XYZ file of C-alpha atoms in Angstrom:
304
model
C -7.868 -26.539 -106.538
C -6.703 -30.090 -106.142
C -2.959 -30.307 -106.591
C -0.962 -32.905 -104.669
C 2.157 -31.811 -106.528
C 2.354 -28.301 -105.216
C 2.971 -29.496 -101.673
C 6.689 -29.276 -100.972
C 8.721 -32.441 -101.557
C 10.485 -31.649 -98.283
C 7.301 -32.379 -96.336
C 7.749 -34.819 -93.514
C 11.519 -34.591 -93.398
C 11.393 -32.544 -90.203
C 9.628 -35.543 -88.709
C 7.127 -33.490 -86.708
C 4.095 -35.172 -88.311
C 2.458 -37.791 -86.128
C 1.422 -40.069 -89.000
C 2.931 -42.021 -91.873
C 0.635 -43.206 -94.673
C 0.947 -46.656 -96.256
C -0.857 -47.533 -99.484
C -1.383 -51.246 -100.223
C -1.058 -51.574 -104.010
C 0.446 -55.023 -104.565
C -2.714 -56.649 -105.923
C -3.181 -57.408 -109.619
C -6.835 -56.354 -110.050
C -7.493 -59.314 -112.335
C -11.341 -59.058 -112.347
C -11.299 -55.411 -113.349
C -8.493 -56.001 -115.847
C -10.581 -58.643 -117.649
C -13.559 -56.264 -117.828
C -11.445 -53.402 -119.207
C -9.973 -55.657 -121.908
C -13.459 -56.631 -123.152
C -14.770 -53.049 -123.348
C -13.724 -51.053 -126.441
C -14.140 -47.784 -124.557
C -11.757 -48.877 -121.781
C -9.436 -51.394 -123.460
C -6.636 -48.806 -123.605
C -6.492 -48.905 -119.783
C -5.504 -52.568 -119.548
C -2.163 -53.080 -117.851
C -2.551 -49.996 -115.646
C -2.691 -50.745 -111.912
C -6.098 -50.083 -110.379
C -4.705 -47.277 -108.205
C -3.585 -45.337 -111.287
C -6.786 -45.631 -113.320
C -8.271 -42.227 -114.180
C -11.062 -41.062 -111.936
C -12.363 -37.501 -111.991
C -9.557 -36.314 -114.258
C -6.775 -37.697 -112.053
C -5.479 -41.100 -110.967
C -7.478 -42.725 -108.186
C -4.347 -42.600 -106.011
C -4.049 -38.832 -106.511
C -7.243 -38.407 -104.497
C -5.425 -40.014 -101.551
C -2.233 -38.064 -102.150
C -4.278 -34.874 -101.971
C -5.751 -36.028 -98.643
C -2.299 -36.903 -97.263
C -0.485 -33.783 -98.454
C -3.097 -31.050 -98.465
C -6.011 -32.046 -96.198
C -3.566 -33.504 -93.650
C -0.681 -31.075 -94.082
C 1.390 -31.097 -90.891
C -0.339 -34.274 -89.676
C 0.725 -36.894 -92.245
C 4.406 -37.015 -93.173
C 5.874 -39.777 -95.342
C 3.678 -41.494 -97.946
C 4.803 -45.099 -98.553
C 3.471 -47.608 -101.075
C 3.940 -51.361 -101.467
C 3.386 -52.871 -104.900
C 4.628 -55.840 -106.967
C 7.464 -56.256 -109.488
C 5.067 -55.943 -112.441
C 3.741 -52.523 -111.422
C 6.793 -51.088 -109.643
C 8.086 -49.127 -112.691
C 4.659 -47.528 -113.238
C 4.372 -46.458 -109.601
C 7.960 -45.155 -109.680
C 7.025 -42.987 -112.656
C 3.911 -41.744 -110.838
C 6.005 -40.954 -107.737
C 8.583 -38.962 -109.708
C 5.845 -36.797 -111.252
C 4.415 -36.222 -107.779
C 7.815 -35.420 -106.200
C 7.617 -38.469 -103.946
C 10.922 -40.278 -103.319
C 10.889 -43.551 -105.285
C 12.631 -45.099 -102.267
C 9.173 -44.870 -100.631
C 7.815 -47.324 -103.242
C 8.631 -50.919 -102.286
C 8.033 -54.084 -104.324
C 7.022 -57.326 -102.606
C 8.942 -59.289 -105.257
C 5.917 -61.004 -106.803
C 5.266 -61.049 -110.572
C 1.836 -62.705 -110.768
C -1.472 -62.924 -108.930
C -0.694 -66.562 -108.063
C 2.577 -65.687 -106.344
C 1.347 -62.588 -104.465
C 2.261 -62.406 -100.778
C -1.084 -61.231 -99.415
C -1.961 -57.828 -97.991
C -0.883 -58.406 -94.388
C 2.560 -59.700 -95.442
C 2.901 -56.692 -97.729
C 2.078 -54.435 -94.790
C 4.692 -56.094 -92.572
C 7.228 -55.907 -95.394
C 6.929 -52.157 -95.909
C 6.810 -51.356 -92.176
C 10.086 -53.241 -91.691
C 11.712 -51.922 -94.871
C 10.840 -48.296 -94.055
C 11.304 -48.395 -90.266
C 13.845 -45.570 -90.621
C 11.119 -43.376 -92.171
C 8.210 -44.437 -89.945
C 10.234 -44.174 -86.710
C 7.760 -43.573 -83.837
C 4.912 -42.351 -86.046
C 1.441 -43.825 -86.088
C 0.421 -45.426 -89.375
C -2.680 -45.034 -91.539
C -3.088 -47.889 -94.027
C -5.269 -47.599 -97.131
C -6.083 -50.089 -99.886
C -5.172 -48.464 -103.196
C -8.566 -49.158 -104.808
C -10.595 -47.522 -102.024
C -12.368 -44.239 -102.625
C -14.866 -42.637 -100.251
C -17.738 -40.321 -100.978
C -16.786 -36.641 -100.797
C -17.855 -36.041 -97.209
C -15.120 -38.305 -95.789
C -12.556 -36.207 -93.909
C -9.230 -37.964 -93.354
C -7.925 -35.308 -90.986
C -10.829 -35.596 -88.562
C -10.658 -39.416 -88.755
C -6.964 -39.381 -87.776
C -7.418 -36.734 -85.081
C -10.420 -38.404 -83.465
C -10.708 -42.156 -84.099
C -7.005 -42.534 -84.851
C -6.045 -41.025 -81.514
C -8.847 -42.541 -79.397
C -8.354 -46.111 -80.599
C -5.088 -48.044 -80.607
C -6.530 -49.288 -83.890
C -9.076 -47.171 -85.807
C -11.582 -48.287 -88.457
C -14.489 -46.819 -90.373
C -17.813 -48.365 -91.321
C -20.715 -47.568 -93.616
C -24.188 -49.074 -93.500
C -25.168 -51.728 -96.051
C -28.383 -53.551 -96.794
C -28.945 -57.256 -96.155
C -27.842 -58.314 -99.643
C -24.332 -56.877 -99.040
C -23.682 -58.338 -95.580
C -22.385 -61.702 -96.783
C -19.829 -59.993 -99.073
C -18.215 -57.778 -96.417
C -16.341 -57.682 -93.153
C -18.994 -56.512 -90.665
C -18.285 -54.630 -87.424
C -20.297 -54.778 -84.243
C -19.796 -51.485 -82.420
C -21.009 -50.365 -78.975
C -22.488 -46.948 -78.168
C -19.009 -45.539 -77.389
C -17.673 -46.439 -80.845
C -15.646 -49.389 -79.536
C -15.554 -52.393 -81.872
C -16.756 -55.482 -80.018
C -16.749 -57.960 -82.923
C -15.545 -58.283 -86.494
C -17.453 -60.868 -88.528
C -16.100 -61.827 -91.948
C -18.842 -62.215 -94.613
C -21.599 -63.420 -92.268
C -25.105 -64.342 -93.295
C -27.505 -61.488 -92.387
C -29.084 -63.736 -89.748
C -25.768 -64.217 -87.926
C -25.281 -60.586 -86.872
C -27.627 -57.705 -86.095
C -25.034 -55.303 -87.525
C -25.051 -53.828 -91.038
C -21.777 -51.916 -90.568
C -19.348 -52.827 -93.360
C -15.654 -52.150 -92.795
C -13.644 -50.914 -95.816
C -9.859 -51.136 -96.060
C -8.623 -48.064 -94.205
C -7.027 -48.618 -90.800
C -5.105 -46.588 -88.272
C -2.482 -48.193 -86.042
C -0.902 -46.352 -83.156
C 2.822 -47.033 -83.285
C 2.732 -49.285 -80.200
C 0.345 -51.709 -81.966
C 2.526 -52.284 -85.061
C 4.263 -55.380 -83.567
C 0.828 -57.086 -83.546
C 1.133 -57.428 -87.330
C 4.160 -59.716 -87.019
C 2.521 -61.607 -84.118
C -0.515 -62.289 -86.315
C 1.653 -63.551 -89.197
C 3.783 -65.707 -86.873
C 0.640 -67.335 -85.502
C -0.686 -68.011 -89.014
C 2.702 -69.434 -90.080
C 2.732 -71.749 -87.062
C -0.689 -73.001 -88.170
C 0.532 -73.409 -91.792
C -2.519 -71.334 -92.603
C -1.581 -70.389 -96.187
C -2.035 -67.163 -98.114
C -5.831 -66.940 -97.810
C -5.423 -66.409 -94.066
C -3.282 -63.295 -94.609
C -4.596 -61.997 -97.920
C -7.002 -59.331 -96.644
C -6.067 -56.697 -94.053
C -9.494 -57.235 -92.460
C -8.279 -60.666 -91.313
C -5.585 -58.950 -89.220
C -8.123 -56.547 -87.721
C -10.512 -59.395 -86.920
C -7.684 -61.217 -85.105
C -6.852 -58.056 -83.120
C -10.507 -57.666 -82.078
C -11.092 -61.369 -81.292
C -7.917 -61.661 -79.232
C -8.319 -58.265 -77.523
C -4.841 -57.254 -78.701
C -5.745 -53.555 -78.820
C -8.650 -51.224 -78.209
C -10.354 -50.770 -81.573
C -12.509 -47.723 -82.341
C -14.687 -47.067 -85.392
C -16.240 -44.010 -87.027
C -19.162 -43.896 -89.434
C -18.770 -42.741 -93.058
C -21.551 -42.214 -95.577
C -20.249 -44.676 -98.138
C -17.503 -45.718 -100.497
C -16.913 -46.616 -104.111
C -16.039 -50.233 -104.708
C -13.877 -50.595 -107.799
C -13.641 -54.371 -108.116
C -15.129 -54.748 -111.589
C -15.817 -52.670 -114.701
C -19.454 -51.867 -113.831
C -18.339 -50.425 -110.494
C -15.520 -48.499 -112.143
C -17.982 -46.945 -114.618
C -20.292 -45.934 -111.742
C -17.381 -44.230 -109.993
C -16.317 -42.353 -113.131
C -19.939 -41.251 -113.716
C -20.158 -39.879 -110.177
C -17.005 -37.788 -110.620
C -18.078 -36.586 -114.064
C -21.417 -35.395 -112.647
C -19.720 -33.801 -109.654
C -17.204 -31.960 -111.831
C -19.987 -30.827 -114.187
C -21.843 -29.420 -111.190
C -18.658 -27.642 -110.095
C -18.221 -26.158 -113.581
C -21.861 -25.063 -113.717
C -21.516 -23.300 -110.377
C -18.781 -21.147 -111.907
C -15.856 -22.822 -110.165
C -13.167 -24.720 -112.018
C -13.151 -28.509 -111.812
C -10.534 -30.150 -109.629
C -7.590 -31.238 -111.721
C -4.081 -32.224 -110.796
C -1.428 -30.216 -112.586
C 1.374 -32.412 -113.857
C 4.719 -31.158 -112.645
């Protein structure tokens, strides 16, 4: 079964794991929040951070914790999360139930969507704050509202793309109507990323490879994050220039700061609004029903 809690809380303390995981959860999910509030069936979920919304009988974030602790046992050590002041108590409570040290949950100090730091600043903040935990490990960074289809295997992604590329990405194929809403990768036949185009028109790139927010960074590339932010600060670029982690990756690709590799995945759930959230829940309900019908028990997380 699916139980992130039964993994020992001592995991990662020996420091033999090559990877640390960082979850970016400092956003406020305002679009989804508005949709939940207007829907009688979901109104009771308002005020819950997107990462902790129920999905397949567990919090969305529990799916990742299972990947980190169980699928990647011995490979991923510390699990770190950056959030905001508003949601910090809720994530602390989640961490305690999951036997994660609350010292691994950092707040970026913001209280509102208008004062948020932006994803890349949040990433720099937690890497610096938890340097004593990360040490020489590589880092896998995940947006807290990302969920892949079931065939995604985190372990093989880290072992292959994460070790071959100084920076590792994934992509899934989209149709023309989606291209202008996504960061699009151009990838050569060896899986090396040659371009990263932010929300292009379909005519501007032959590629239909959309890049969701999961990234691997070999430890030696982590200083690039601060270099990127310093350059944006020098340009007085403002928060929009640092708000999405894809902007950092695009800068790394454009400036040849690291060799970037990418692997294909079949697809992902996008949980930006209520319609998308309902689709995701429906998928997990159908999957669990199928599991029940086949005589197996559905995957549920036992509360500790």
